[in-house]
């Protein structure tokens, strides 16, 4: 079994002890959190969004996840709390002028400084590389370092001037305790939104079921609505027999006359010369012998 040539085995070669726990490299973990998307594991590129728990995503990856929520994606658990695009906030990041990226490393023989970050704090100037705590505001999406918010205490955003509250401040890539705190705030916020939505529905239903409440001033001028309806019914009932009588006298039943009764020219007191101008005059009427047959009738026969 070996040991030829006078080799002496040591104890750790013969006895297998417990396996050592593998430690994660902190620098590699920080690079993965601050430079790569939590959902797609791709390099962060604008537009960059953040969820209510402080994780960074590419906006395209979030939209694809919302459109296709398949169970095969193992990374979908990291974004299971994102129900719609309204649950994420687009970030307003300040570029780092000292960051060159891959411009100077075309040949691949240049050292990449992992401590150098793409974005910085616009107030203090700290780089957003994970060494310093950063946070963003849900109301406007501006990103600052936590030191800037503590040193310059204000209720207005330092960049855009939007008012914010303590509940709007979300820590980016925080610790487990920060994530638990943000999760509790998120659940309270969503529960409050549901209750407000339910409270609005009965009010909308009441306004639709009672449309005549706003017509109060007009009714006070015209009197009681019951009296007005009775008067209108009486007027309709009175006008009905009049129209029936006029229709029977003229020979047309069922067509009430809207205006004054028509007068016949023959009953008028005009002269015979004036009456002869109309077709209702006796001179304009022809007997059956004088009228032509309907087959040979033309306008030139007269």
Short mmCIF file of C-alpha atoms in Angstrom, two decimals:
data_model
loop_
_atom_site.label_atom_id
_atom_site.label_comp_id
_atom_site.label_asym_id
_atom_site.label_seq_id
_atom_site.Cartn_x
_atom_site.Cartn_y
_atom_site.Cartn_z
CA UNK A 1 0.00 0.00 0.00
CA UNK A 2 2.75 2.44 -0.80
CA UNK A 3 5.34 3.64 1.70
CA UNK A 4 8.08 2.29 -0.52
CA UNK A 5 11.52 3.78 -0.27
CA UNK A 6 11.24 4.60 3.41
CA UNK A 7 8.38 7.16 3.12
CA UNK A 8 6.54 7.75 6.36
CA UNK A 9 2.85 8.88 6.08
CA UNK A 10 1.57 11.62 8.32
CA UNK A 11 -1.59 11.52 10.40
CA UNK A 12 -3.63 13.94 8.29
CA UNK A 13 -2.96 11.75 5.28
CA UNK A 14 -4.41 8.67 6.94
CA UNK A 15 -7.18 10.14 9.13
CA UNK A 16 -9.84 12.26 7.49
CA UNK A 17 -10.97 15.06 9.77
CA UNK A 18 -13.93 17.43 9.46
CA UNK A 19 -14.09 19.58 6.36
CA UNK A 20 -13.20 23.20 6.71
CA UNK A 21 -15.94 25.70 6.11
CA UNK A 22 -15.33 27.57 2.90
CA UNK A 23 -15.18 31.29 3.49
CA UNK A 24 -16.57 33.64 0.89
CA UNK A 25 -14.20 36.29 -0.31
CA UNK A 26 -15.57 39.61 0.88
CA UNK A 27 -14.18 41.55 -2.05
CA UNK A 28 -15.76 39.17 -4.55
CA UNK A 29 -19.07 39.34 -2.70
CA UNK A 30 -19.06 43.16 -2.76
CA UNK A 31 -18.25 43.19 -6.47
CA UNK A 32 -21.15 40.81 -7.17
CA UNK A 33 -23.62 42.88 -5.14
CA UNK A 34 -22.73 46.32 -6.46
CA UNK A 35 -21.75 45.59 -10.08
CA UNK A 36 -24.11 42.79 -11.15
CA UNK A 37 -27.88 42.41 -11.40
CA UNK A 38 -29.42 40.32 -8.63
CA UNK A 39 -31.89 38.68 -11.02
CA UNK A 40 -29.98 38.04 -14.26
CA UNK A 41 -26.40 38.08 -12.87
CA UNK A 42 -25.40 40.44 -15.69
CA UNK A 43 -23.39 43.65 -15.36
CA UNK A 44 -25.55 46.55 -14.21
CA UNK A 45 -26.38 48.97 -17.00
CA UNK A 46 -28.76 51.88 -17.16
CA UNK A 47 -31.66 52.01 -16.48
CA UNK A 48 -30.91 50.57 -13.03
CA UNK A 49 -33.73 49.99 -10.54
CA UNK A 50 -33.90 48.99 -6.89
CA UNK A 51 -36.59 47.11 -5.01
CA UNK A 52 -38.06 47.92 -1.60
CA UNK A 53 -35.47 45.63 0.04
CA UNK A 54 -32.51 47.56 -1.42
CA UNK A 55 -31.37 45.12 -4.13
CA UNK A 56 -30.09 46.31 -7.50
CA UNK A 57 -31.54 45.11 -10.81
CA UNK A 58 -31.46 45.87 -14.50
CA UNK A 59 -34.85 47.22 -15.51
CA UNK A 60 -34.94 44.95 -18.56
CA UNK A 61 -34.43 41.88 -16.37
CA UNK A 62 -37.29 42.91 -14.07
CA UNK A 63 -39.67 43.40 -16.99
CA UNK A 64 -38.75 40.00 -18.43
CA UNK A 65 -39.29 38.40 -15.01
CA UNK A 66 -42.75 39.95 -14.67
CA UNK A 67 -43.74 38.79 -18.14
CA UNK A 68 -42.43 35.23 -17.68
CA UNK A 69 -42.65 33.97 -14.08
CA UNK A 70 -41.58 30.40 -14.76
CA UNK A 71 -40.71 28.05 -11.89
CA UNK A 72 -37.56 26.89 -13.68
CA UNK A 73 -35.71 30.08 -12.87
CA UNK A 74 -33.84 29.53 -9.60
CA UNK A 75 -32.96 33.22 -9.34
CA UNK A 76 -36.66 34.16 -9.39
CA UNK A 77 -36.82 33.69 -5.61
CA UNK A 78 -34.66 36.80 -5.17
CA UNK A 79 -37.40 38.86 -6.86
CA UNK A 80 -40.50 37.00 -5.62
CA UNK A 81 -41.63 40.10 -3.69
CA UNK A 82 -41.79 42.15 -6.91
CA UNK A 83 -45.41 41.91 -8.10
CA UNK A 84 -45.42 44.80 -10.59
CA UNK A 85 -43.12 47.45 -12.04
CA UNK A 86 -44.47 49.87 -9.43
CA UNK A 87 -42.63 47.93 -6.71
CA UNK A 88 -39.23 49.08 -8.04
CA UNK A 89 -37.74 52.57 -8.27
CA UNK A 90 -35.49 53.80 -11.07
CA UNK A 91 -32.29 55.18 -9.57
CA UNK A 92 -30.65 58.52 -10.35
CA UNK A 93 -26.95 57.73 -10.08
CA UNK A 94 -24.01 60.15 -10.26
CA UNK A 95 -21.14 58.98 -12.48
CA UNK A 96 -17.62 58.71 -11.10
CA UNK A 97 -15.24 60.86 -13.23
CA UNK A 98 -12.24 58.73 -12.16
CA UNK A 99 -13.75 55.49 -13.42
CA UNK A 100 -12.40 54.39 -16.82
CA UNK A 101 -13.94 50.93 -17.07
CA UNK A 102 -12.54 48.75 -19.84
CA UNK A 103 -11.29 51.67 -21.96
CA UNK A 104 -7.62 51.40 -20.88
CA UNK A 105 -7.58 47.60 -20.62
CA UNK A 106 -7.85 46.75 -24.32
CA UNK A 107 -4.94 44.27 -24.29
CA UNK A 108 -5.92 42.61 -21.01
CA UNK A 109 -2.57 43.33 -19.36
CA UNK A 110 -3.81 46.05 -16.99
CA UNK A 111 -4.71 45.54 -13.35
CA UNK A 112 -8.40 46.01 -12.60
CA UNK A 113 -8.93 47.99 -9.43
CA UNK A 114 -11.99 46.44 -7.80
CA UNK A 115 -12.21 49.29 -5.31
CA UNK A 116 -12.91 51.75 -8.10
CA UNK A 117 -16.67 52.22 -8.61
CA UNK A 118 -18.79 53.54 -11.47
CA UNK A 119 -20.92 55.79 -9.28
CA UNK A 120 -20.27 58.14 -6.37
CA UNK A 121 -22.22 60.11 -3.80
CA UNK A 122 -23.04 63.55 -5.27
CA UNK A 123 -22.77 65.24 -1.85
CA UNK A 124 -19.72 63.73 -0.11
CA UNK A 125 -17.98 62.12 -3.09
CA UNK A 126 -17.68 58.59 -1.66
CA UNK A 127 -17.50 55.78 -4.18
CA UNK A 128 -20.36 53.29 -4.30
CA UNK A 129 -18.23 50.14 -4.05
CA UNK A 130 -19.71 48.52 -0.93
CA UNK A 131 -17.17 49.93 1.52
CA UNK A 132 -19.63 52.65 2.51
CA UNK A 133 -23.35 52.39 3.15
CA UNK A 134 -25.55 53.92 0.47
CA UNK A 135 -29.31 54.52 0.35
CA UNK A 136 -31.89 55.90 -2.06
CA UNK A 137 -35.17 57.79 -1.74
CA UNK A 138 -38.35 56.06 -2.91
CA UNK A 139 -40.04 59.36 -3.77
CA UNK A 140 -37.47 60.52 -6.36
CA UNK A 141 -34.87 57.75 -6.79
CA UNK A 142 -31.81 59.85 -5.91
CA UNK A 143 -28.89 57.91 -4.38
CA UNK A 144 -26.71 59.22 -1.52
CA UNK A 145 -24.30 57.85 1.01
CA UNK A 146 -25.61 57.37 4.53
CA UNK A 147 -22.93 59.73 5.79
CA UNK A 148 -24.32 62.54 3.63
CA UNK A 149 -27.82 62.11 5.07
CA UNK A 150 -26.47 62.10 8.64
CA UNK A 151 -24.17 65.10 8.23
CA UNK A 152 -26.64 67.23 6.25
CA UNK A 153 -29.95 66.69 7.98
CA UNK A 154 -32.83 67.95 5.87
CA UNK A 155 -36.35 66.94 4.92
CA UNK A 156 -35.67 67.78 1.27
CA UNK A 157 -33.62 65.84 -1.29
CA UNK A 158 -30.12 67.28 -1.76
CA UNK A 159 -30.27 66.90 -5.56
CA UNK A 160 -33.82 67.49 -6.82
CA UNK A 161 -35.38 69.19 -3.77
CA UNK A 162 -38.25 66.71 -3.37
CA UNK A 163 -39.66 66.33 0.15
CA UNK A 164 -39.24 62.92 1.77
CA UNK A 165 -39.90 61.15 5.05
CA UNK A 166 -37.92 58.64 7.05
CA UNK A 167 -40.02 55.82 5.58
CA UNK A 168 -38.82 56.74 2.06
CA UNK A 169 -35.14 56.03 2.84
CA UNK A 170 -34.08 52.53 1.68
CA UNK A 171 -30.59 51.13 2.35
CA UNK A 172 -28.88 49.55 -0.67
CA UNK A 173 -27.46 46.05 -0.15
CA UNK A 174 -27.90 46.26 3.61
CA UNK A 175 -27.31 43.65 6.28
CA UNK A 176 -29.82 40.98 7.34
CA UNK A 177 -31.17 43.29 10.03
CA UNK A 178 -31.69 46.07 7.47
CA UNK A 179 -33.49 43.67 5.13
CA UNK A 180 -35.84 42.54 7.92
CA UNK A 181 -36.65 46.15 8.78
CA UNK A 182 -37.29 47.03 5.13
CA UNK A 183 -39.45 43.94 4.71
CA UNK A 184 -41.64 44.98 7.65
CA UNK A 185 -42.05 48.47 6.16
CA UNK A 186 -42.92 46.99 2.78
CA UNK A 187 -45.66 44.76 4.23
CA UNK A 188 -47.14 47.65 6.23
CA UNK A 189 -47.12 49.89 3.17
CA UNK A 190 -48.88 47.34 0.99
CA UNK A 191 -51.47 46.58 3.67
CA UNK A 192 -52.20 50.29 4.04
CA UNK A 193 -52.63 50.63 0.28
CA UNK A 194 -55.14 47.75 0.22
CA UNK A 195 -57.21 49.27 3.02
CA UNK A 196 -57.28 52.65 1.28
CA UNK A 197 -58.38 51.00 -1.95
CA UNK A 198 -61.23 49.18 -0.18
CA UNK A 199 -62.32 52.40 1.54
CA UNK A 200 -62.59 54.21 -1.80
CA UNK A 201 -64.94 51.62 -3.35
CA UNK A 202 -68.00 52.27 -1.05
CA UNK A 203 -67.65 56.02 -1.58
CA UNK A 204 -67.66 55.60 -5.34
CA UNK A 205 -70.73 53.33 -5.14
CA UNK A 206 -72.63 55.87 -3.02
CA UNK A 207 -71.89 58.69 -5.43
CA UNK A 208 -73.19 56.60 -8.35
CA UNK A 209 -76.36 55.46 -6.53
CA UNK A 210 -77.27 59.02 -5.44
CA UNK A 211 -76.84 61.22 -8.52
CA UNK A 212 -79.71 63.58 -7.53
CA UNK A 213 -78.06 64.91 -4.37
CA UNK A 214 -76.30 67.66 -6.29
CA UNK A 215 -79.59 68.79 -7.87
CA UNK A 216 -80.96 70.21 -4.62
CA UNK A 217 -80.70 73.97 -5.42
CA UNK A 218 -82.51 73.58 -8.73
CA UNK A 219 -85.44 71.78 -7.08
CA UNK A 220 -85.98 74.52 -4.51
CA UNK A 221 -86.63 77.05 -7.26
CA UNK A 222 -89.10 74.97 -9.27
CA UNK A 223 -91.02 73.55 -6.30
CA UNK A 224 -91.65 69.97 -5.23
CA UNK A 225 -90.83 67.30 -7.83
CA UNK A 226 -94.10 65.42 -7.16
CA UNK A 227 -96.22 68.48 -8.01
CA UNK A 228 -94.24 69.09 -11.18
CA UNK A 229 -94.73 65.50 -12.36
CA UNK A 230 -98.52 65.68 -11.69
CA UNK A 231 -98.85 68.90 -13.70
CA UNK A 232 -96.98 67.39 -16.65
CA UNK A 233 -99.26 64.32 -16.59
CA UNK A 234 -102.39 66.51 -16.58
CA UNK A 235 -101.10 68.54 -19.53
CA UNK A 236 -100.39 65.38 -21.54
CA UNK A 237 -103.84 63.95 -20.74
CA UNK A 238 -105.53 67.21 -21.80
CA UNK A 239 -103.64 67.47 -25.08
CA UNK A 240 -104.43 63.86 -26.09
CA UNK A 241 -108.25 64.27 -26.75
CA UNK A 242 -107.66 67.54 -28.62
CA UNK A 243 -105.26 65.90 -31.02
CA UNK A 244 -107.68 62.97 -31.52
CA UNK A 245 -110.53 65.35 -32.39
CA UNK A 246 -108.43 67.30 -34.89
CA UNK A 247 -107.26 64.04 -36.49
CA UNK A 248 -110.83 62.71 -36.96
CA UNK A 249 -112.06 65.95 -38.56
CA UNK A 250 -109.21 66.03 -41.10
CA UNK A 251 -109.47 62.31 -41.87
CA UNK A 252 -106.05 61.37 -40.50
CA UNK A 253 -106.27 59.52 -37.20
CA UNK A 254 -103.23 58.97 -35.02
CA UNK A 255 -101.18 61.95 -36.22
CA UNK A 256 -101.61 64.83 -33.78
CA UNK A 257 -101.15 68.27 -35.27
CA UNK A 258 -98.33 70.23 -33.73
CA UNK A 259 -99.36 73.66 -35.19
CA UNK A 260 -102.58 75.50 -36.16
CA UNK A 261 -105.14 73.65 -38.44
CA UNK A 262 -104.54 73.94 -42.21
CA UNK A 263 -107.00 76.04 -44.23
CA UNK A 264 -108.24 74.98 -47.66
CA UNK A 265 -107.87 77.48 -50.52
CA UNK A 266 -111.38 76.64 -51.70
CA UNK A 267 -112.86 77.76 -48.36
CA UNK A 268 -110.96 81.03 -48.36
CA UNK A 269 -112.43 84.37 -49.41
CA UNK A 270 -109.88 84.98 -52.20
CA UNK A 271 -110.85 85.70 -55.79
CA UNK A 272 -111.48 82.97 -58.38
CA UNK A 273 -108.41 84.05 -60.38
CA UNK A 274 -106.20 83.53 -57.34
CA UNK A 275 -107.85 80.15 -56.53
CA UNK A 276 -107.30 78.89 -60.09
CA UNK A 277 -103.55 79.00 -59.52
CA UNK A 278 -103.74 75.98 -57.19
CA UNK A 279 -104.32 72.32 -58.10
CA UNK A 280 -107.18 72.04 -55.63
CA UNK A 281 -109.36 74.34 -57.80
CA UNK A 282 -112.14 72.78 -59.87
CA UNK A 283 -110.63 74.02 -63.13
CA UNK A 284 -107.42 72.03 -62.48
CA UNK A 285 -109.30 68.76 -61.98
CA UNK A 286 -109.92 66.55 -65.01
CA UNK A 287 -112.41 63.81 -65.63
CA UNK A 288 -111.43 60.24 -66.41
CA UNK A 289 -112.15 60.75 -70.11
CA UNK A 290 -109.77 63.70 -70.36
CA UNK A 291 -106.98 61.99 -68.44
CA UNK A 292 -104.65 59.71 -70.47
CA UNK A 293 -104.08 56.00 -69.93
CA UNK A 294 -101.27 55.24 -67.47
CA UNK A 295 -99.26 53.40 -70.16
CA UNK A 296 -99.31 56.29 -72.64
CA UNK A 297 -99.24 58.99 -70.02
CA UNK A 298 -96.43 61.49 -70.45
CA UNK A 299 -95.98 65.04 -69.40
CA UNK A 300 -96.45 66.17 -73.01
CA UNK A 301 -99.99 64.80 -73.39
CA UNK A 302 -101.60 67.76 -71.70
#
